Coordinates of C-alpha atoms in Angstrom, one line a residue:
M1 CA 0.1 -0.3 0.2
T2 CA 3.0 2.5 0.4
S3 CA 3.6 2.4 -3.3
V4 CA 1.8 2.6 -6.4
L5 CA 3.7 3.6 -9.4
Y6 CA 6.7 0.8 -8.9
D7 CA 7.6 -1.8 -6.7
L8 CA 9.7 -1.0 -3.4
P9 CA 13.2 -1.6 -3.7
G10 CA 15.1 -4.9 -3.0
P11 CA 18.1 -5.4 -0.9
K12 CA 20.0 -5.5 -4.2
A13 CA 18.7 -2.5 -4.9
R14 CA 18.7 -0.6 -1.7
R15 CA 22.9 -1.9 -1.1
R16 CA 23.3 -0.1 -4.9
N17 CA 21.2 3.0 -3.9
M18 CA 23.4 3.3 -0.8
I19 CA 26.4 3.2 -2.5
L20 CA 25.1 5.4 -5.7
S21 CA 24.3 7.7 -2.6
V22 CA 27.1 7.7 -1.0
V23 CA 30.1 8.2 -3.7
S24 CA 27.3 11.2 -5.2
T25 CA 28.0 13.0 -1.7
V26 CA 31.7 12.3 -1.9
G27 CA 31.7 13.7 -5.2
I28 CA 29.7 16.6 -4.2
V29 CA 31.8 17.6 -1.4
A30 CA 34.9 16.9 -3.3
L31 CA 34.0 19.2 -6.0
V32 CA 33.1 22.2 -3.2
A33 CA 36.9 21.6 -1.3
Y34 CA 38.1 22.1 -4.7
V35 CA 36.8 25.1 -5.4
V36 CA 37.6 26.4 -1.6
W37 CA 40.7 25.8 -2.8
K38 CA 40.8 27.7 -5.7
F39 CA 39.8 30.2 -4.3
N40 CA 42.3 30.3 -1.0
A41 CA 44.6 30.0 -3.7
T42 CA 44.1 32.4 -6.2
G43 CA 43.7 34.9 -2.7
Q44 CA 40.2 35.2 -3.1
F45 CA 40.0 35.1 1.0
E46 CA 42.2 37.3 1.7
A47 CA 41.3 40.5 4.2
R48 CA 42.0 43.1 1.5
K49 CA 39.2 42.0 -0.8
W50 CA 36.9 41.9 2.0
E51 CA 38.0 45.0 3.8
Q52 CA 35.7 47.5 1.9
F53 CA 32.3 45.8 3.2
Q54 CA 33.1 47.0 6.7
Y55 CA 32.1 50.5 5.5
A56 CA 28.5 51.9 5.9
S57 CA 28.8 53.4 2.3
V58 CA 29.6 50.0 1.2
Q59 CA 26.8 48.8 3.0
R60 CA 24.5 51.7 2.1
E61 CA 25.2 50.6 -1.4
L62 CA 24.3 47.1 -1.1
L63 CA 21.1 47.9 0.9
G64 CA 20.2 50.5 -2.2
G65 CA 20.8 47.5 -4.5
L66 CA 18.6 45.2 -2.0
W67 CA 15.8 47.9 -1.9
A68 CA 15.8 48.5 -5.6
T69 CA 15.7 44.5 -5.9
L70 CA 13.0 44.0 -3.7
K71 CA 11.2 46.7 -5.2
A72 CA 10.9 45.9 -9.0
A73 CA 10.3 42.1 -7.7
G74 CA 7.5 43.7 -5.4
M75 CA 5.4 45.4 -8.1
A76 CA 6.6 43.1 -11.3
A77 CA 5.2 39.9 -8.9
V78 CA 1.8 41.9 -8.2
L79 CA 1.0 42.4 -11.8
A80 CA 1.9 39.4 -13.5
L81 CA -0.4 37.6 -10.8
L82 CA -2.8 40.1 -11.8
F83 CA -1.8 39.3 -15.8
G84 CA -2.2 36.0 -15.2
A85 CA -5.3 35.7 -13.0
V86 CA -7.2 37.7 -16.5
F87 CA -5.8 35.8 -19.2
A88 CA -6.1 31.9 -17.5
S89 CA -10.0 33.9 -16.9
A90 CA -10.1 34.1 -20.5
R91 CA -8.4 31.1 -22.1
L92 CA -11.0 29.4 -19.8
S93 CA -14.0 31.5 -21.1
D94 CA -16.3 29.3 -23.4
K95 CA -16.2 32.3 -25.8
W96 CA -13.7 32.1 -29.0
I97 CA -13.8 36.2 -29.0
L98 CA -11.9 35.9 -25.4
R99 CA -10.3 32.3 -25.5
S100 CA -8.4 33.1 -29.2
P101 CA -6.8 36.8 -28.7
A102 CA -6.0 35.2 -24.9
T103 CA -4.2 32.4 -25.9
F104 CA -1.9 34.6 -28.6
V105 CA -1.0 37.0 -26.3
V106 CA 0.3 34.3 -23.5
E107 CA 2.0 32.1 -26.3
L108 CA 3.6 34.7 -27.6
F109 CA 5.5 36.3 -24.5
R110 CA 6.0 32.5 -22.8
A111 CA 7.9 32.0 -26.7
I112 CA 9.9 35.4 -26.2
P113 CA 13.3 35.5 -23.9
L114 CA 12.8 38.0 -21.2
L115 CA 15.9 39.6 -21.9
I116 CA 14.8 40.5 -25.0
L117 CA 11.3 41.7 -23.5
I118 CA 13.3 44.1 -21.4
F119 CA 15.4 45.4 -23.9
F120 CA 12.7 45.9 -26.3
G121 CA 11.1 47.4 -23.0
Y122 CA 13.8 50.2 -22.9
Y123 CA 15.3 51.2 -25.8
V124 CA 12.6 50.5 -28.7
P125 CA 10.6 53.6 -26.8
L126 CA 14.0 55.7 -27.2
Q127 CA 14.0 55.2 -30.9
Y128 CA 10.8 57.3 -31.2
G129 CA 11.9 60.2 -28.1
W130 CA 9.8 58.5 -25.3
S131 CA 11.3 58.2 -22.2
I132 CA 10.8 55.6 -20.0
D133 CA 12.1 54.4 -16.4
K134 CA 14.3 51.7 -16.1
L135 CA 12.2 50.3 -13.4
W136 CA 9.3 50.3 -15.7
A137 CA 10.5 48.8 -18.2
L138 CA 12.0 46.1 -15.9
V139 CA 9.0 45.8 -14.1
I140 CA 6.6 45.3 -17.6
G141 CA 8.9 42.8 -19.3
L142 CA 9.0 40.8 -15.7
M143 CA 5.3 41.0 -15.8
L144 CA 4.8 39.7 -19.8
Y145 CA 6.8 37.1 -19.2
N146 CA 6.2 35.5 -15.9
G147 CA 2.9 36.8 -16.1
S148 CA 2.2 34.2 -19.4
V149 CA 4.0 31.6 -17.7
L150 CA 1.4 32.2 -13.9
A151 CA -1.4 31.8 -17.2
E152 CA -0.7 28.9 -17.6
I153 CA -0.1 27.6 -13.9
F154 CA -3.4 29.1 -13.2
R155 CA -5.3 27.5 -16.0
A156 CA -3.9 23.9 -15.6
G157 CA -4.6 24.3 -11.7
I158 CA -8.1 25.0 -12.1
N159 CA -8.8 22.3 -15.2
A160 CA -7.0 20.3 -12.9
V161 CA -9.9 20.3 -10.7
P162 CA -12.1 16.8 -11.3
Y163 CA -14.6 17.7 -13.5
G164 CA -17.6 15.9 -11.4
Q165 CA -17.1 19.3 -9.4
T166 CA -18.1 21.7 -11.9
E167 CA -21.1 19.6 -12.9
G168 CA -22.4 19.1 -9.3
A169 CA -22.1 22.7 -9.2
Y170 CA -24.0 23.3 -12.7
A171 CA -26.2 21.1 -11.6
I172 CA -27.6 23.2 -8.6
G173 CA -28.0 26.3 -10.4
M174 CA -24.7 28.0 -10.3
R175 CA -23.4 30.3 -12.9
K176 CA -20.2 29.4 -14.4
N177 CA -18.5 32.4 -12.3
Q178 CA -19.8 31.3 -9.1
V179 CA -18.4 27.5 -10.2
L180 CA -14.6 29.0 -10.6
R181 CA -15.0 31.3 -7.8
L182 CA -16.1 29.1 -5.2
I183 CA -16.0 25.7 -6.3
L184 CA -12.6 25.3 -8.6
L185 CA -10.3 27.9 -7.5
P186 CA -10.5 27.1 -3.7
Q187 CA -10.0 23.6 -5.1
A188 CA -7.0 24.6 -7.1
F189 CA -5.2 27.1 -5.1
R190 CA -3.5 24.4 -2.8
S191 CA -2.0 22.7 -5.8
M192 CA -1.0 25.8 -7.2
L193 CA 0.7 27.3 -4.2
P194 CA 4.2 25.4 -4.9
A195 CA 4.4 26.5 -8.8
I196 CA 3.1 29.9 -8.2
V197 CA 5.9 30.2 -5.7
S198 CA 8.7 28.9 -8.2
Q199 CA 7.5 31.5 -10.5
L200 CA 7.9 34.0 -7.8
V201 CA 11.2 32.9 -7.1
V202 CA 12.7 32.6 -10.6
L203 CA 11.0 36.4 -11.3
L204 CA 13.4 37.5 -8.3
K205 CA 16.5 36.2 -9.7
D206 CA 15.8 37.4 -12.7
T207 CA 15.6 41.5 -11.6
A208 CA 19.2 40.5 -12.0
L209 CA 18.8 41.1 -16.1
G210 CA 17.8 44.9 -15.2
F211 CA 21.4 45.0 -15.8
I212 CA 21.3 45.1 -19.5
I213 CA 19.9 48.3 -19.2
T214 CA 21.8 49.8 -16.2
Y215 CA 19.2 49.3 -13.6
P216 CA 21.1 49.6 -10.0
E217 CA 20.2 46.2 -8.7
L218 CA 21.7 44.0 -6.6
L219 CA 23.7 42.5 -8.8
F220 CA 24.7 45.3 -10.9
V221 CA 25.5 47.5 -7.7
G222 CA 28.1 44.0 -6.7
K223 CA 29.3 44.4 -10.2
Q224 CA 30.5 47.8 -9.4
I225 CA 31.4 47.2 -6.1
G226 CA 34.0 44.6 -7.0
G227 CA 35.2 46.2 -9.5
R228 CA 37.2 48.6 -7.4
L229 CA 41.3 48.4 -8.0
P230 CA 42.2 49.7 -4.2
F231 CA 40.6 46.4 -2.9
G232 CA 42.1 44.1 -5.6
L233 CA 39.4 43.5 -7.7
P234 CA 37.2 41.8 -5.4
Y235 CA 34.8 40.1 -7.9
V236 CA 34.8 36.8 -6.1
P237 CA 33.7 38.3 -2.2
T238 CA 31.7 40.4 -3.9
Y239 CA 29.5 38.1 -6.1
L240 CA 29.7 35.4 -2.9
L241 CA 27.9 38.3 -0.4
V242 CA 25.3 38.6 -3.2
A243 CA 24.1 34.9 -3.9
A244 CA 24.4 34.7 -0.4
I245 CA 21.5 37.5 -0.1
Y246 CA 19.7 36.0 -2.7
I247 CA 19.4 32.6 -1.1
S248 CA 18.1 34.2 1.6
I249 CA 15.5 36.0 -0.1
C250 CA 14.4 33.2 -1.9
G251 CA 15.1 30.7 1.1
L252 CA 12.6 32.9 2.8
L253 CA 10.0 33.1 -0.1
S254 CA 9.7 29.3 -0.2
L255 CA 9.1 29.1 4.2
F256 CA 6.5 31.2 3.7
A257 CA 4.9 29.1 1.3
W258 CA 5.5 25.9 3.0
W259 CA 3.9 27.4 6.3
L260 CA 1.1 29.4 4.3
Q261 CA 0.3 25.8 2.5
R262 CA 0.8 23.9 6.0
R263 CA -2.0 26.5 7.2
L264 CA -4.4 26.1 4.4
G265 CA -4.2 22.3 5.0
R266 CA -5.1 22.9 8.6
M267 CA -8.2 25.0 8.2
P268 CA -10.9 23.6 8.8
R269 CA -14.0 22.6 6.1
T270 CA -16.6 25.3 7.3
A271 CA -20.5 24.0 6.7
A272 CA -23.1 26.4 5.2
K273 CA -25.0 28.0 8.2
V274 CA -28.7 27.3 8.5
M275 CA -31.2 30.0 8.0
P276 CA -32.8 30.5 11.6
A277 CA -36.1 29.3 10.9
Q278 CA -39.4 32.0 10.9
D279 CA -41.8 32.6 13.5
T280 CA -44.4 31.8 11.1
G281 CA -47.3 33.0 14.2
A282 CA -45.8 36.1 14.6
D283 CA -45.5 36.6 10.6
A284 CA -48.8 36.0 10.8
A285 CA -50.3 38.5 13.1
R286 CA -48.1 41.5 11.5
M287 CA -50.3 40.6 8.2
V288 CA -53.3 40.8 9.8

C-alpha cells in the first residue's frame, strides 16, 4: 500500500542506492573543497578583498541595490499575478472572442526570451523619443513573461480539479463565474501554490537581468563594488555575498509558502450556515 506506481526496492537495489548516494555525496564534497581551495590559492579570502564591506558607504550601496531589487520584484509580482489571473480567465472562457486572443498573447510572451522583452521595453521607446523609467521597463518585461507563465499555471490548476465538481455545481444552479470563484479556485489554489511560489522565485532572480538597461539592482551594484582596484578587484567576494543575499531571500519566500500551505491544510472545512426558522405565528399576526 506504500507504493502505487513502482515496486519497493529489494536488498540489492537498496544497497546500490546507498552506494550511489555515498559516491554522490563524496563527489559533491570534493567539488566544494576543490573550489574553496582554488579560491584560497588565488587569494580570494585575503583580508584586502573583504575589507571594504566593513565601511558604511559600501553597506548602504548594497542595501540600495537590495531595495531596488525587492521593489522591482514586488511590483512585477503583483502585476504578473493580475496579468495571469485575467488571461487565465479569458483562456477558460467559453467565448472564442476572448479565448483566442488570450491564447495568442500568452503563447507569444512565453516564447520571447525575457532579456529581449526588457531590452525592447527600454530601448525601442527611446528610438521614437519616448523616455521610460528603467524600473518600469524592467517591471513590464517581468510582468509579461512571468504573467504568461502564471496564466498557464492557473489554467492548469483549475483544469486539474475533477470535472465532477463542476458538474455538481452546475446541477444546483450555479453560474460559471460562481463555479470558478466558489468551487474551483479554493481547491485549485492549494495545488497551484508550489508552482506559483517557484515562479515568483524565478521572477525575483530575473531582476538581475536589469543590468542590460543599467538598472541599479543588487547584482549591478555588486559588479560596481567588485571592480574597485584599491581593494584588489574583489569580484569573487562580492558575488559570494550577493549570492548569499539572493539565497536568503528565496529561502524565506519558500519558507513562507511552506507555512502558508500547512496552514491552509489545517483549516477546517466550514459548512453552510443554517438559516433560523421564521416565526410564522408572529408573521401572520403582523399581516393581520
